[in-house]
Coordinates of C-alpha atoms in Angstrom, one line a residue:
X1 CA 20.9 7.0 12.1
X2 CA 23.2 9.7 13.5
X3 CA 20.5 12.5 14.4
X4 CA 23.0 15.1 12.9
X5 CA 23.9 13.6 9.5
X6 CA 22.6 16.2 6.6
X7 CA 19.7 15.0 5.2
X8 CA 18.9 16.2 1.7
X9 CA 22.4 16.8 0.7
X10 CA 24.7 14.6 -0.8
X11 CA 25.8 12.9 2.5
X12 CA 22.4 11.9 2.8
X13 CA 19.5 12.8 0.3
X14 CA 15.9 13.0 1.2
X15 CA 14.3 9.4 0.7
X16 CA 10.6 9.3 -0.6
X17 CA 8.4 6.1 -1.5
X18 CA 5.9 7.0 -4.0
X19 CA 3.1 4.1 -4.6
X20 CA 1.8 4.0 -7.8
X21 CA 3.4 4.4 -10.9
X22 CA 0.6 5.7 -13.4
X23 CA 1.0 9.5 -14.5
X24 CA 0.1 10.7 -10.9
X25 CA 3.7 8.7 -9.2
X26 CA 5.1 9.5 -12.5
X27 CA 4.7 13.6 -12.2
X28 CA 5.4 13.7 -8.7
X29 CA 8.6 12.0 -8.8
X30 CA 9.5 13.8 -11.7
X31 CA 8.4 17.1 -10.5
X32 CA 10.2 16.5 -7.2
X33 CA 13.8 15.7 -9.2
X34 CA 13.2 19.0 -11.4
X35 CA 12.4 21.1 -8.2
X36 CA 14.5 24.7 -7.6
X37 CA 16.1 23.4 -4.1
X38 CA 17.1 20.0 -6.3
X39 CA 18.6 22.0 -9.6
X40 CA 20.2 24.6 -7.4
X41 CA 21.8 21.9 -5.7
X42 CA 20.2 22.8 -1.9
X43 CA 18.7 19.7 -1.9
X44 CA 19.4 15.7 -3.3
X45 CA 16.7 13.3 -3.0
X46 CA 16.3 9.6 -3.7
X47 CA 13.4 8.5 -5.1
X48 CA 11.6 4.7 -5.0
X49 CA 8.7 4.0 -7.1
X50 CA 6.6 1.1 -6.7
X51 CA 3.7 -0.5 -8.2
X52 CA 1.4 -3.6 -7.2
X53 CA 1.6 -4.8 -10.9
X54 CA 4.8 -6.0 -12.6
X55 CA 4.9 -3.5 -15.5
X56 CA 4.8 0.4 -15.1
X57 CA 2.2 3.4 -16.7
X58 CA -0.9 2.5 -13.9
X59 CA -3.8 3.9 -16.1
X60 CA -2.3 4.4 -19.4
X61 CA -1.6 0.1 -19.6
X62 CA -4.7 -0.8 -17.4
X63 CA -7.4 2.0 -18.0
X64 CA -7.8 3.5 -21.3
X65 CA -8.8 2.1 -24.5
X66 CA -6.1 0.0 -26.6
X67 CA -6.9 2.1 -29.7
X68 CA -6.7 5.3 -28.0
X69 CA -5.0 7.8 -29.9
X70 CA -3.0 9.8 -27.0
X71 CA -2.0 6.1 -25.3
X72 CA 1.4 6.3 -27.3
X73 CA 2.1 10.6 -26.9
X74 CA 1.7 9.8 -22.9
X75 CA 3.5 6.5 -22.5
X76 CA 6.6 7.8 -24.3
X77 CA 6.7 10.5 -22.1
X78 CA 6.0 8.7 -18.7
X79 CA 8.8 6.3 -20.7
X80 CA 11.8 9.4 -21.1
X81 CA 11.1 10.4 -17.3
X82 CA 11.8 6.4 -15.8
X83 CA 14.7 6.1 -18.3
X84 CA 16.6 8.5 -17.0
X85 CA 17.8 6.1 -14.4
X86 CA 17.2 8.3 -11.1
X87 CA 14.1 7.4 -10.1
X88 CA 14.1 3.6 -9.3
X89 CA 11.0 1.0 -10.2
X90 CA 10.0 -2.0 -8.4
X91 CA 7.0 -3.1 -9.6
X92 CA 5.0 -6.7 -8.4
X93 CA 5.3 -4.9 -4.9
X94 CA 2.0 -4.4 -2.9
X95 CA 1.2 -2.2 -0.5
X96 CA -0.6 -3.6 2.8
X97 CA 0.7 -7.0 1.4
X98 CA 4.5 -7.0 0.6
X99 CA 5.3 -3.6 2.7
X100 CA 3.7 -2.1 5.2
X101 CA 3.4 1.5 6.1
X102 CA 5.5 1.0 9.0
X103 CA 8.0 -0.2 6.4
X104 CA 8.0 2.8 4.3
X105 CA 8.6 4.9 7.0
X106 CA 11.7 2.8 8.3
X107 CA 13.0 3.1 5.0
X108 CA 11.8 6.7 3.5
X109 CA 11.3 10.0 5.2
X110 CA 8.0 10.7 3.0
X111 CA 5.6 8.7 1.1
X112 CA 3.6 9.5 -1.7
X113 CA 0.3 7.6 -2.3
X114 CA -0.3 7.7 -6.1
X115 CA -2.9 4.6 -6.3
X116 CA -5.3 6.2 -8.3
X117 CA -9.1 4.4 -8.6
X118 CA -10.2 1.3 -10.3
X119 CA -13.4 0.3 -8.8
X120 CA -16.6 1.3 -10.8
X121 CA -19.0 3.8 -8.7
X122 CA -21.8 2.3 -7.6
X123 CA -25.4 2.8 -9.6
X124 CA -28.3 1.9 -7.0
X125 CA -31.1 0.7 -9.1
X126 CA -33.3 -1.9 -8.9
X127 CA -32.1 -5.0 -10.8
X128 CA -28.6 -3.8 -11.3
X129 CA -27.0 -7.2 -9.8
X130 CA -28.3 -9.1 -12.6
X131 CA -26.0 -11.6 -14.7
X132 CA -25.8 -9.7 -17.4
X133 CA -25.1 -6.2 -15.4
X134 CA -21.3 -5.0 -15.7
X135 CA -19.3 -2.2 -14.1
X136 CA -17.5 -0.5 -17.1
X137 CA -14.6 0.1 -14.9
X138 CA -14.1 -3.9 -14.8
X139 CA -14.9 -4.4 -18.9
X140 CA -11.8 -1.7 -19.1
X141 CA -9.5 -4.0 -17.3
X142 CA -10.3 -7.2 -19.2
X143 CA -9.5 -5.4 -22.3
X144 CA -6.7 -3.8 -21.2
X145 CA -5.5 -7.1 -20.0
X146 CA -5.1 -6.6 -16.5
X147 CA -3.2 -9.7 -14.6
X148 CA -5.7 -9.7 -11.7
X149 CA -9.2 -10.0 -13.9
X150 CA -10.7 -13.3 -15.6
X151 CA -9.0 -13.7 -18.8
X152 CA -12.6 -14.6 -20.4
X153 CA -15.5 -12.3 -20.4
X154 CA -19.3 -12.8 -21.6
X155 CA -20.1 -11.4 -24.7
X156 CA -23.3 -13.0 -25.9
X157 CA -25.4 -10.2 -25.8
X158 CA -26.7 -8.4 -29.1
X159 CA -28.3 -5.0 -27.8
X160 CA -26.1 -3.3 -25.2
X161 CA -26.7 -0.4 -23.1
X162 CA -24.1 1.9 -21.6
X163 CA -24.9 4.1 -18.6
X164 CA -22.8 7.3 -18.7
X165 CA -21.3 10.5 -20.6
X166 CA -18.2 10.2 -20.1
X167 CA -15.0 9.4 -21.8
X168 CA -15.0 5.6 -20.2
X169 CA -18.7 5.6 -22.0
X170 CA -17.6 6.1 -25.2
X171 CA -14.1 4.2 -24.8
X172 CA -16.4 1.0 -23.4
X173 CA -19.6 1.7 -26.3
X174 CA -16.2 2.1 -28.6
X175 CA -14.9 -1.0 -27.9
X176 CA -18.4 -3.4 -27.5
X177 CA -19.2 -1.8 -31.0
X178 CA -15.8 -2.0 -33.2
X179 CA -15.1 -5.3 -35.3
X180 CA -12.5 -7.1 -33.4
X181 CA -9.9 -6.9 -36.7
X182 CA -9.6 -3.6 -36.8
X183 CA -8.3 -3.9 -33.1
X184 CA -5.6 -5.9 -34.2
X185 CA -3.1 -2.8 -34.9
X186 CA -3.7 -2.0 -31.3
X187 CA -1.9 -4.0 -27.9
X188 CA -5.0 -5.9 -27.8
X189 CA -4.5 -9.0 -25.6
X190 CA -4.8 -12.5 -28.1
X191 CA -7.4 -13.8 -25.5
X192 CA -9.8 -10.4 -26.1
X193 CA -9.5 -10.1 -29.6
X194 CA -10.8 -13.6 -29.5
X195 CA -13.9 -12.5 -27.6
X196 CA -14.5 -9.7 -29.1
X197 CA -14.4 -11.5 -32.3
X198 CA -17.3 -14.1 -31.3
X199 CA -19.3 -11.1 -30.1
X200 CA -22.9 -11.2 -32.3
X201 CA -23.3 -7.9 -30.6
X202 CA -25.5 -5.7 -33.1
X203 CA -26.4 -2.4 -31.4
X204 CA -25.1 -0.5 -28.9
X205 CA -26.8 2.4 -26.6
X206 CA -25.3 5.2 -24.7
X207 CA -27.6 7.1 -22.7
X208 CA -26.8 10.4 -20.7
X209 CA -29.1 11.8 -17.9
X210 CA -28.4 15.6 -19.2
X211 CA -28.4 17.3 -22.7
X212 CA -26.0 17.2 -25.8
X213 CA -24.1 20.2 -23.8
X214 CA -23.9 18.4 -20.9
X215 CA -21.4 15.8 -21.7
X216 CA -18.0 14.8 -20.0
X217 CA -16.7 13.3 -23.1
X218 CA -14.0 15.3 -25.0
X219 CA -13.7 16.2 -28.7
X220 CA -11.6 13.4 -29.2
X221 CA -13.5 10.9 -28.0
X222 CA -16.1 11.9 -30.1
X223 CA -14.6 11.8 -33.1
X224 CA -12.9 8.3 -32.4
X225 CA -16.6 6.8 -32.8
X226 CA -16.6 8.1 -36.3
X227 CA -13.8 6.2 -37.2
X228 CA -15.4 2.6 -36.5
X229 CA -15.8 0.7 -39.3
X230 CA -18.8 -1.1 -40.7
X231 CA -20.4 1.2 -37.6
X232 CA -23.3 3.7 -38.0
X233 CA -24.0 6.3 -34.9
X234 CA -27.9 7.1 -34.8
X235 CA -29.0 10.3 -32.8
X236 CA -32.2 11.1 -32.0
X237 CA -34.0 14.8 -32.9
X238 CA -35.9 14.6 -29.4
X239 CA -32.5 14.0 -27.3
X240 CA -31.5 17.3 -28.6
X241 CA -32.4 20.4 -26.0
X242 CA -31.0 23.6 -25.3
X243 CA -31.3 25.6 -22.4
X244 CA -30.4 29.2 -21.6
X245 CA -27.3 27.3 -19.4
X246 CA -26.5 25.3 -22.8
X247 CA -26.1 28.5 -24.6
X248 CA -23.7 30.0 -22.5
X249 CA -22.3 27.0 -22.3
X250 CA -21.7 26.7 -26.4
X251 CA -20.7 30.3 -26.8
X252 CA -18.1 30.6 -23.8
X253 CA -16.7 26.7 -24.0
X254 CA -15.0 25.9 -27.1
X255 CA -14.7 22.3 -26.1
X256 CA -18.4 22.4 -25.9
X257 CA -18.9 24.2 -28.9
X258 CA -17.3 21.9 -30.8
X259 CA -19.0 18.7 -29.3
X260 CA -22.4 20.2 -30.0
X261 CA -21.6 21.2 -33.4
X262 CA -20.4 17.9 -34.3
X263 CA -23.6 15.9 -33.0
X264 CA -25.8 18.0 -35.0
X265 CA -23.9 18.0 -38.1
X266 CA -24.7 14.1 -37.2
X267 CA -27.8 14.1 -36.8
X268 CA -28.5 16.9 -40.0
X269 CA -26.6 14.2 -42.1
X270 CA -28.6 11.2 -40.9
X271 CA -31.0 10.2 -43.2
X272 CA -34.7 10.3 -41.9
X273 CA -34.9 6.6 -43.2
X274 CA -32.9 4.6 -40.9
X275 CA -33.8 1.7 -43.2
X276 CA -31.0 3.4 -45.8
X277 CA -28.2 2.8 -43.1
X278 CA -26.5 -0.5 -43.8
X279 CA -23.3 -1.1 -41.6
X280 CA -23.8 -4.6 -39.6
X281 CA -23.7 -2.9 -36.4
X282 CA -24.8 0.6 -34.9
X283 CA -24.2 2.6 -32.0
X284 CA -27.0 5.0 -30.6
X285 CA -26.4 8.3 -28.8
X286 CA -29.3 8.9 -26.6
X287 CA -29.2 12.0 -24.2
X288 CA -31.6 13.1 -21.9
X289 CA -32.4 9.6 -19.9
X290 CA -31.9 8.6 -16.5
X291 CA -31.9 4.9 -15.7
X292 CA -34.5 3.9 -13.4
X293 CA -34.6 0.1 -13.2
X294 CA -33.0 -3.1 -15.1
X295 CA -34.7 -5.8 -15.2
X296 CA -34.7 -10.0 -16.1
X297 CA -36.2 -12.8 -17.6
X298 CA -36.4 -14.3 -14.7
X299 CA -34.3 -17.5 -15.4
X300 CA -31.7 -17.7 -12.7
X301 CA -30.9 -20.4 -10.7
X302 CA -33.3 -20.7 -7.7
X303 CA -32.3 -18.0 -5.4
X304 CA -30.0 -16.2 -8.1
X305 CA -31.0 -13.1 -9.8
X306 CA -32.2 -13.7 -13.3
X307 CA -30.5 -12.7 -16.8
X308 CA -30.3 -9.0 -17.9
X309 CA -33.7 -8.5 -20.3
X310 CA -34.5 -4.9 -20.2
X311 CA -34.0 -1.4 -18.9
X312 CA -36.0 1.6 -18.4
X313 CA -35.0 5.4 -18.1
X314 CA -37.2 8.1 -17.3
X315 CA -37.0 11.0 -19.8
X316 CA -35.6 14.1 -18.4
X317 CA -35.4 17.5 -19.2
X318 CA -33.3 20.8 -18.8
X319 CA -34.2 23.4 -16.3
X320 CA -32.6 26.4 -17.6
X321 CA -29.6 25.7 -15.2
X322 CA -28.4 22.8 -17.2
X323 CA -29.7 20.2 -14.5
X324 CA -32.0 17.7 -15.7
X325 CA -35.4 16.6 -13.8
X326 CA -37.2 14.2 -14.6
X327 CA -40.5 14.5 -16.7
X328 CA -42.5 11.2 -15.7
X329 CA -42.4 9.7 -19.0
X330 CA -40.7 6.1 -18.8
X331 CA -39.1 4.1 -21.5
X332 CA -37.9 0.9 -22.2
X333 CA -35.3 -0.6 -24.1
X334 CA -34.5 -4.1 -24.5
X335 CA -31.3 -4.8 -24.0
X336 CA -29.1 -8.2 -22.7
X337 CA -26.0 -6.3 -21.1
X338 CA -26.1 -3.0 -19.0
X339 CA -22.8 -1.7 -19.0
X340 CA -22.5 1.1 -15.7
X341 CA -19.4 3.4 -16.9
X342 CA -20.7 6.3 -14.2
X343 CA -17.3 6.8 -12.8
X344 CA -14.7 5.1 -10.9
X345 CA -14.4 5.1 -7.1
X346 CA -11.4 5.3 -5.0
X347 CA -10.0 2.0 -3.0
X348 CA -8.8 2.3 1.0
X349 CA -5.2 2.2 1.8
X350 CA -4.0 -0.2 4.6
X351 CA -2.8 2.2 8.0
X352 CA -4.2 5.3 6.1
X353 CA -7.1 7.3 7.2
X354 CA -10.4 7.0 4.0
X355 CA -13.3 9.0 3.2
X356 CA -16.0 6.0 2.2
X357 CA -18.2 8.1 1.3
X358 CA -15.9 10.1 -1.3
X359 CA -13.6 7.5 -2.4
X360 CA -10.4 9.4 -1.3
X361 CA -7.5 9.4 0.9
X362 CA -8.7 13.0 3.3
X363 CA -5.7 15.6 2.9
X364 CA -5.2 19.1 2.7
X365 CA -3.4 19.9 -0.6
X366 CA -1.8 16.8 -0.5
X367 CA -0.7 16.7 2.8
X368 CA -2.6 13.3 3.8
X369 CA -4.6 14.1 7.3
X370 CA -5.6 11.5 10.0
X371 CA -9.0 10.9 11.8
X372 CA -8.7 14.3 13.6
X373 CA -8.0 16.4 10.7
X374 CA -4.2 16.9 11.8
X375 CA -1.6 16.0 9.2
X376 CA 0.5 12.8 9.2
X377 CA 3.9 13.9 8.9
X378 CA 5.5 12.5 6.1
X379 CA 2.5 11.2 4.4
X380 CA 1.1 12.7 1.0
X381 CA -1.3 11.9 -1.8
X382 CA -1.7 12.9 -5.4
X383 CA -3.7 12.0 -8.3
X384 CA -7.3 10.1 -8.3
X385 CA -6.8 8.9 -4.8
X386 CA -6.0 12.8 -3.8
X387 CA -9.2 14.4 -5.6
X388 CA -11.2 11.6 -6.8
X389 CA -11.8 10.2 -10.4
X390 CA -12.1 13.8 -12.1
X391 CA -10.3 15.5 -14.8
X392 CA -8.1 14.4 -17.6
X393 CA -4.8 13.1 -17.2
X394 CA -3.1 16.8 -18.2
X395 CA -4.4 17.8 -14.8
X396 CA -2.3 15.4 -13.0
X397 CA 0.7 17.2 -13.2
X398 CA -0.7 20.5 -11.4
X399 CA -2.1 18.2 -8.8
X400 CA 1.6 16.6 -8.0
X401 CA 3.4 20.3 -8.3
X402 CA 0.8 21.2 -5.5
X403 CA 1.5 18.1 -3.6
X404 CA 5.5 17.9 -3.7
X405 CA 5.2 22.0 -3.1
X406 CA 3.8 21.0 0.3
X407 CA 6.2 18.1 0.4
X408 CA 8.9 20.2 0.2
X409 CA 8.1 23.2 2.4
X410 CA 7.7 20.3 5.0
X411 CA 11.3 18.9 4.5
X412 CA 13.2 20.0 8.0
X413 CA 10.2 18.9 9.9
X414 CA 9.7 15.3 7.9
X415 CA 10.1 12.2 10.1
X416 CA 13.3 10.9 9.5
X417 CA 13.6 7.1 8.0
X418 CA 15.9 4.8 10.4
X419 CA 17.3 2.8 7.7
X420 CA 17.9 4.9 4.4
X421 CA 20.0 3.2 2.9
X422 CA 18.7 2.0 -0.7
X423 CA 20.2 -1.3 -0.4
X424 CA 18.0 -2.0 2.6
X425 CA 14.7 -1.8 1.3
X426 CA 16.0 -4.2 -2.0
X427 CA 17.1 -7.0 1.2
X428 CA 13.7 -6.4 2.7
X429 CA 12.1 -7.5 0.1
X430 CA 14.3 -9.8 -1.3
X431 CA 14.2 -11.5 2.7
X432 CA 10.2 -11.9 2.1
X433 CA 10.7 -13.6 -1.3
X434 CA 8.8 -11.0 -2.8
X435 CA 9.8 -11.4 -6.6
X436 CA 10.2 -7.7 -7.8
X437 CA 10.7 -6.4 -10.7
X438 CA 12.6 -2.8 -12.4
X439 CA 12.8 -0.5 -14.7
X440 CA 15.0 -2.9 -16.6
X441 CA 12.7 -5.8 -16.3
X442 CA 10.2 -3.9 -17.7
X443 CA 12.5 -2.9 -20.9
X444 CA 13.1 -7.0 -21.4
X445 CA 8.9 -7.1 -21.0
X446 CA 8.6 -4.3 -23.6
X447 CA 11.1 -5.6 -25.9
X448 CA 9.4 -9.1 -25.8
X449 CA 5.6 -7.7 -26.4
X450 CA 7.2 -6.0 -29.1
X451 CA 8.4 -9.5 -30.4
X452 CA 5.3 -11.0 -30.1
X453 CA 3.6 -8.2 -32.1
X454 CA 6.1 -8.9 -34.9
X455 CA 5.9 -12.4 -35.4
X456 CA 2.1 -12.0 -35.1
X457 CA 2.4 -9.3 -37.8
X458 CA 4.7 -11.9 -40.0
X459 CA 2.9 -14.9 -39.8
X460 CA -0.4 -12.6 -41.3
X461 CA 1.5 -12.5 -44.3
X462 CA -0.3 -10.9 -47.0
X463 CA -3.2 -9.8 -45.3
X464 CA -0.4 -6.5 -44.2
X465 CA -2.4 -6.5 -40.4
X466 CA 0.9 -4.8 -38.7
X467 CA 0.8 -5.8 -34.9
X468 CA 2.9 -3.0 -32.7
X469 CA 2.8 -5.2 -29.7
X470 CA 0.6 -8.1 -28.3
X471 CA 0.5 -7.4 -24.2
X472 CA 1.0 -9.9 -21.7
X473 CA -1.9 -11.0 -19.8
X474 CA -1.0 -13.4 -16.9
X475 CA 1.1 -12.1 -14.1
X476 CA 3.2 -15.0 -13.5
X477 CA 4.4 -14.8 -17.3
X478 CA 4.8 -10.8 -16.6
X479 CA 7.2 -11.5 -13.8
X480 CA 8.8 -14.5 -15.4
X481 CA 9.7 -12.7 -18.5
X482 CA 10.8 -9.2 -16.6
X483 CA 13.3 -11.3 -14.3
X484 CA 14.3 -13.5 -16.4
X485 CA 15.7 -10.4 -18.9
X486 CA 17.2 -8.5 -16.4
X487 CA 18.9 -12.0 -15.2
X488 CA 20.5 -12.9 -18.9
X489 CA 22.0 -9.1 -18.8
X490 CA 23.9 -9.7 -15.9

C-alpha cells in the first residue's frame, strides 16, 4: 500500500477486525461507526465482525437462560445495530484456527478482541471431579444449545445443589427446577426439552457463602424463581443475618433493599409447616454456607472417581464488614449433582499475551499490552476478556466507549494493514475453504428457527403451547441452512 494514501477518509477508511460478536463486539463496532470524527465526517472506517460460531449475539444465544425476560429487549437491539448493513458479519470463522493474528493485521489496521468467557471458574474442593459434579458455565451451554457441547446431558439426579449467588445460580437452579412444558414458549432446543422432561429431579439447593445482603443476583432474577410453576422456594430463618455492613448496605442500595425485602416477605409468608407446601418440586435458598467437600458412593470404575452422594458446607457468619468466616459447624446435605456456578473464567488467545491467573487478556483501558507491559499497536480488548466475568451486560457499552476512545486517539500511529481491501480477506478465507457465513445467512437461520417454532406451535393444536422459535443445535445444520439461504437469494 502507497505509504501516502489517506487512511480514514473516504479514499481509504480505517479497517478494524473485531472478534466476537456478543454485546461486547457489538457496542464497540457500533460505538466506533457513531463516533464524533465518524459523524463529522473526519474519519470513515470499515468495520469486520467475526465470530467462531455460525450465528451472531455471543452471550445473549449461548449464555443466558432461554426464558429470560431481557433475552428479547437485548437481541433486538444487537439485531437494529448489524442490520444496518455497515458493519459486516462472518461468523463460523475462528481465531487461532481459520485466521491468524498475523492475518488480521495484513488485512486490518486494529483489532478488537471481544471473546468474552465461557469456561466455569474453578472450585478447589475435595471430591469436586466426581461423576455427578458439573460446571454451571457448561449446563448453560447445553441448554442454550451450543453447537460445540454434547447434545445429551445427565439428568438423573433428584436432589441438586448449586454453588453460587449469582445470576448464573439462579438462571441454572431456575432451569434444573422448572417443569420442562412450561419451557416450551421459550427457544428451547427439542433435544433439552426432552431431558429436561425425563428429569425426576425433586429439590433443588442454592447455597451462598455470605448473607441475604450479600448476593450478586439482581431483582429480576429473583423474582423469575417466583414465577415457576408447580415450584415452592423454602428459606431458612437461620440463613437470615444482618450486620452493621448489611444495613448500610439495605439503606444506601436500592437494588439491595429490594432483594432483602423480598426474601423476607418469603420467608414471613412461609408457613412453619413445610408439610402444608404441596408443589412436586421445591427450590431451597440457603445463605450463609461455604462448601467444604463433595463426596461419593464410592462406585466408580476401578481407578475412576465415584458418583456424586453428598456435600458438606461449613456454616459461616458475618463479621460486621459483610465478609463471612467460618464458624466450625459443618453440615451435610445429600445431594446426586453439585452444580459449581461461581463464575466464569476467561480463555487465552492464540499470539496474544494472558494473565492465567486472572482470566484476561492484560491491557491498559483497552489498549492490549504484551509481556513487558508496552502496548501492542493496533491491538485492543473489551468486554469479559478486557475485565473479566463481572457486571451486567449494561456495563458493556461503557467498557467499549473506553476502549474505541483509546482506539481512536491512537489512529495516526496505528499499524497500517498491507492489504485493506475488503474483498481480500472474503478470498482468504474462501482460498482455505473456510465455510463462512453473514449477516444474511443469519437472517435465512432466523427466519427458518422461526419456521420451526411455527409448525411446532401448529401441530400442538389445541393444547395453544405457542413456540416463538425452536434453535438449531448442530453446527453443520447451522452453516448448511445459513449458506444455503443466502445462496437461493442470489
Amino acid at each position: 500500500m502507497s505509504t501516502n494514501t489517506p487512511v480514514g477518509t473516504a479514499a481509504r477508511p480505517l479497517r478494524i477486525a473485531v472478534v466476537g460478536s456478543g454485546p461486547a463486539g457489538v457496542y464497540a463496532a457500533d460505538i466506533l461507526t457513531k463516533s464524533e470524527a465518524v459523524k463529522s465526517g473526519e474519519l470513515t472506517v470499515n468495520i469486520d465482525l467475526f465470530d467462531r460460531y455460525p450465528a451472531p449475539y455471543g452471550l445473549i444465544r449461548y449464555g443466558v437462560a432461554p426464558d429470560h425476560p431481557r433475552i428479547k429487549g437485548i437481541v433486538n437491539a444487537l439485531h437494529k445495530v448489524l442490520d444496518r448493513g455497515d458493519i459486516r458479519f462472518f461468523g463460523n470463522v475462528d481465531y487461532g484456527t481459520d485466521l491468524s493474528l498475523e492475518d488480521l493485521r495484513t488485512h486490518y489496521d486494529a483489532v478488537i478482541f471481544a471473546t468474552g468467557a465461557i469456561k466455569d471458574a474453578d472450585l478447589n474442593i475435595p471430591g469436586i471431579e466426581f461423576e455427578g459434579s458439573f460446571g454451571g458455565a457448561d449446563f448453560v451451554s447445553w441448554y442454550d444449545g451450543h453447537p460445540d457441547v454434547s447434545r445429551e446431558w445427565p439428568l438423573g439426579a433428584r436432589e441438586i445443589a448449586v454453588i453460587g449467588n449469582g445470576n448464573v445460580a439462579l438462571d441454572v437452579a431456575r432451569m434444573l427446577s422448572k417443569h420442562a412444558d412450561d419451557l416450551l414458549v421459550s427457544e428451547i432446543p427439542d433435544n433439552v426439552y426432552a431431558g429436561l422432561k425425563s428429569s425426576p429431579v425433586t429439590d433443588v439447593h442454592v447455597f451462598g457463602r455470605r448473607g441475604p445482603a450479600q448476593v450478586k443476583f439482581t431483582p429480576l432474577e429473583l423474582r423469575e424463581l417466583s414465577h415457576s410453576k408447580d415450584v415452592d422456594i423454602i428459606l431458612y430463618a437461620e440463613d437470615f443475618e444482618f450486620d452493621a455492613e448489611s444495613d448500610r448496605q439495605i439503606q444506601s442500595n436500592n437494588q439491595t433493599k429490594t432483594m432483602v425485602g423480598t426474601l423476607t416477605n418469603w420467608i414471613a409468608e412461609q408457613p412453619e409447616d413445610l408439610a402444608e407446601l404441596t408443589a412436586s418440586r421445591r427450590l431451597h435458598l440457603h445463605f450463609l454456607h461455604s462448601p467444604v467437600e463433595v463426596y461419593g458412593d464410592n462406585t466408580g470404575e476401578a481407578g475412576a472417581p465415584g458418583r456424586v452422594a453428598g456435600i458438606k458446607f461449613e456454616r459461616t457468619e458475618l463479621d460486621g464488614t459483610g465478609r463471612a468466616r467460618g464458624t466450625g459447624e459443618v453440615v451435610d446435605y445429600p445431594v446426586q449433582a453439585v452444580y459449581r456456578a461461581i463464575g466464569y473464567f476467561g480463555s487465552s488467545l492464540p499470539e496474544v499475551e494472558f494473565d492465567h491467573s486472572k482470566g484476561v487478556v492484560p491491557n491498559d483501558g483497552g489498549r492490549v499490552l504484551d509481556s513487558s507491559g508496552a502496548h501492542v499497536p493496533g491491538i485492543y480488548a473489551t468486554g469479559w476478556i478486557k475485565r473479566g466475568p463481572v457486571g451486567l451486560i449494561g456495563h458493556t457499552k461503557g467498557d467499549a466507549l473506553e476502549t474505541v476512545t483509546y482506539l481512536l486517539e491512537d489512529r495516526a500511529n496505528l499499524p497500517l494493514a498491507a492489504a485493506p481491501a475488503p474483498g481480500a480477506v472474503v478470498e482468504l478465507l474462501e482460498s482455505r475453504g473456510v465455510q463462512y457465513t453473514s449477516w444474511e445467512g443469519w437472517l435465512a437461520l432466523d427466519a427458518h428457527e422461526r419456521a420451526l417454532g411455527e409448525k411446532a406451535s401448529a401441530d400442538a393444536g389445541t393444547d395453544g403451547i405457542v413456540r416463538e422459535r425452536i434453535k438449531v443445535v448442530p453446527r453443520e445444520a447451522m452453516v448448511q441452512i445459513s449458506r444455503d439461504g443466502v445462496a437461493a437469494e442470489v
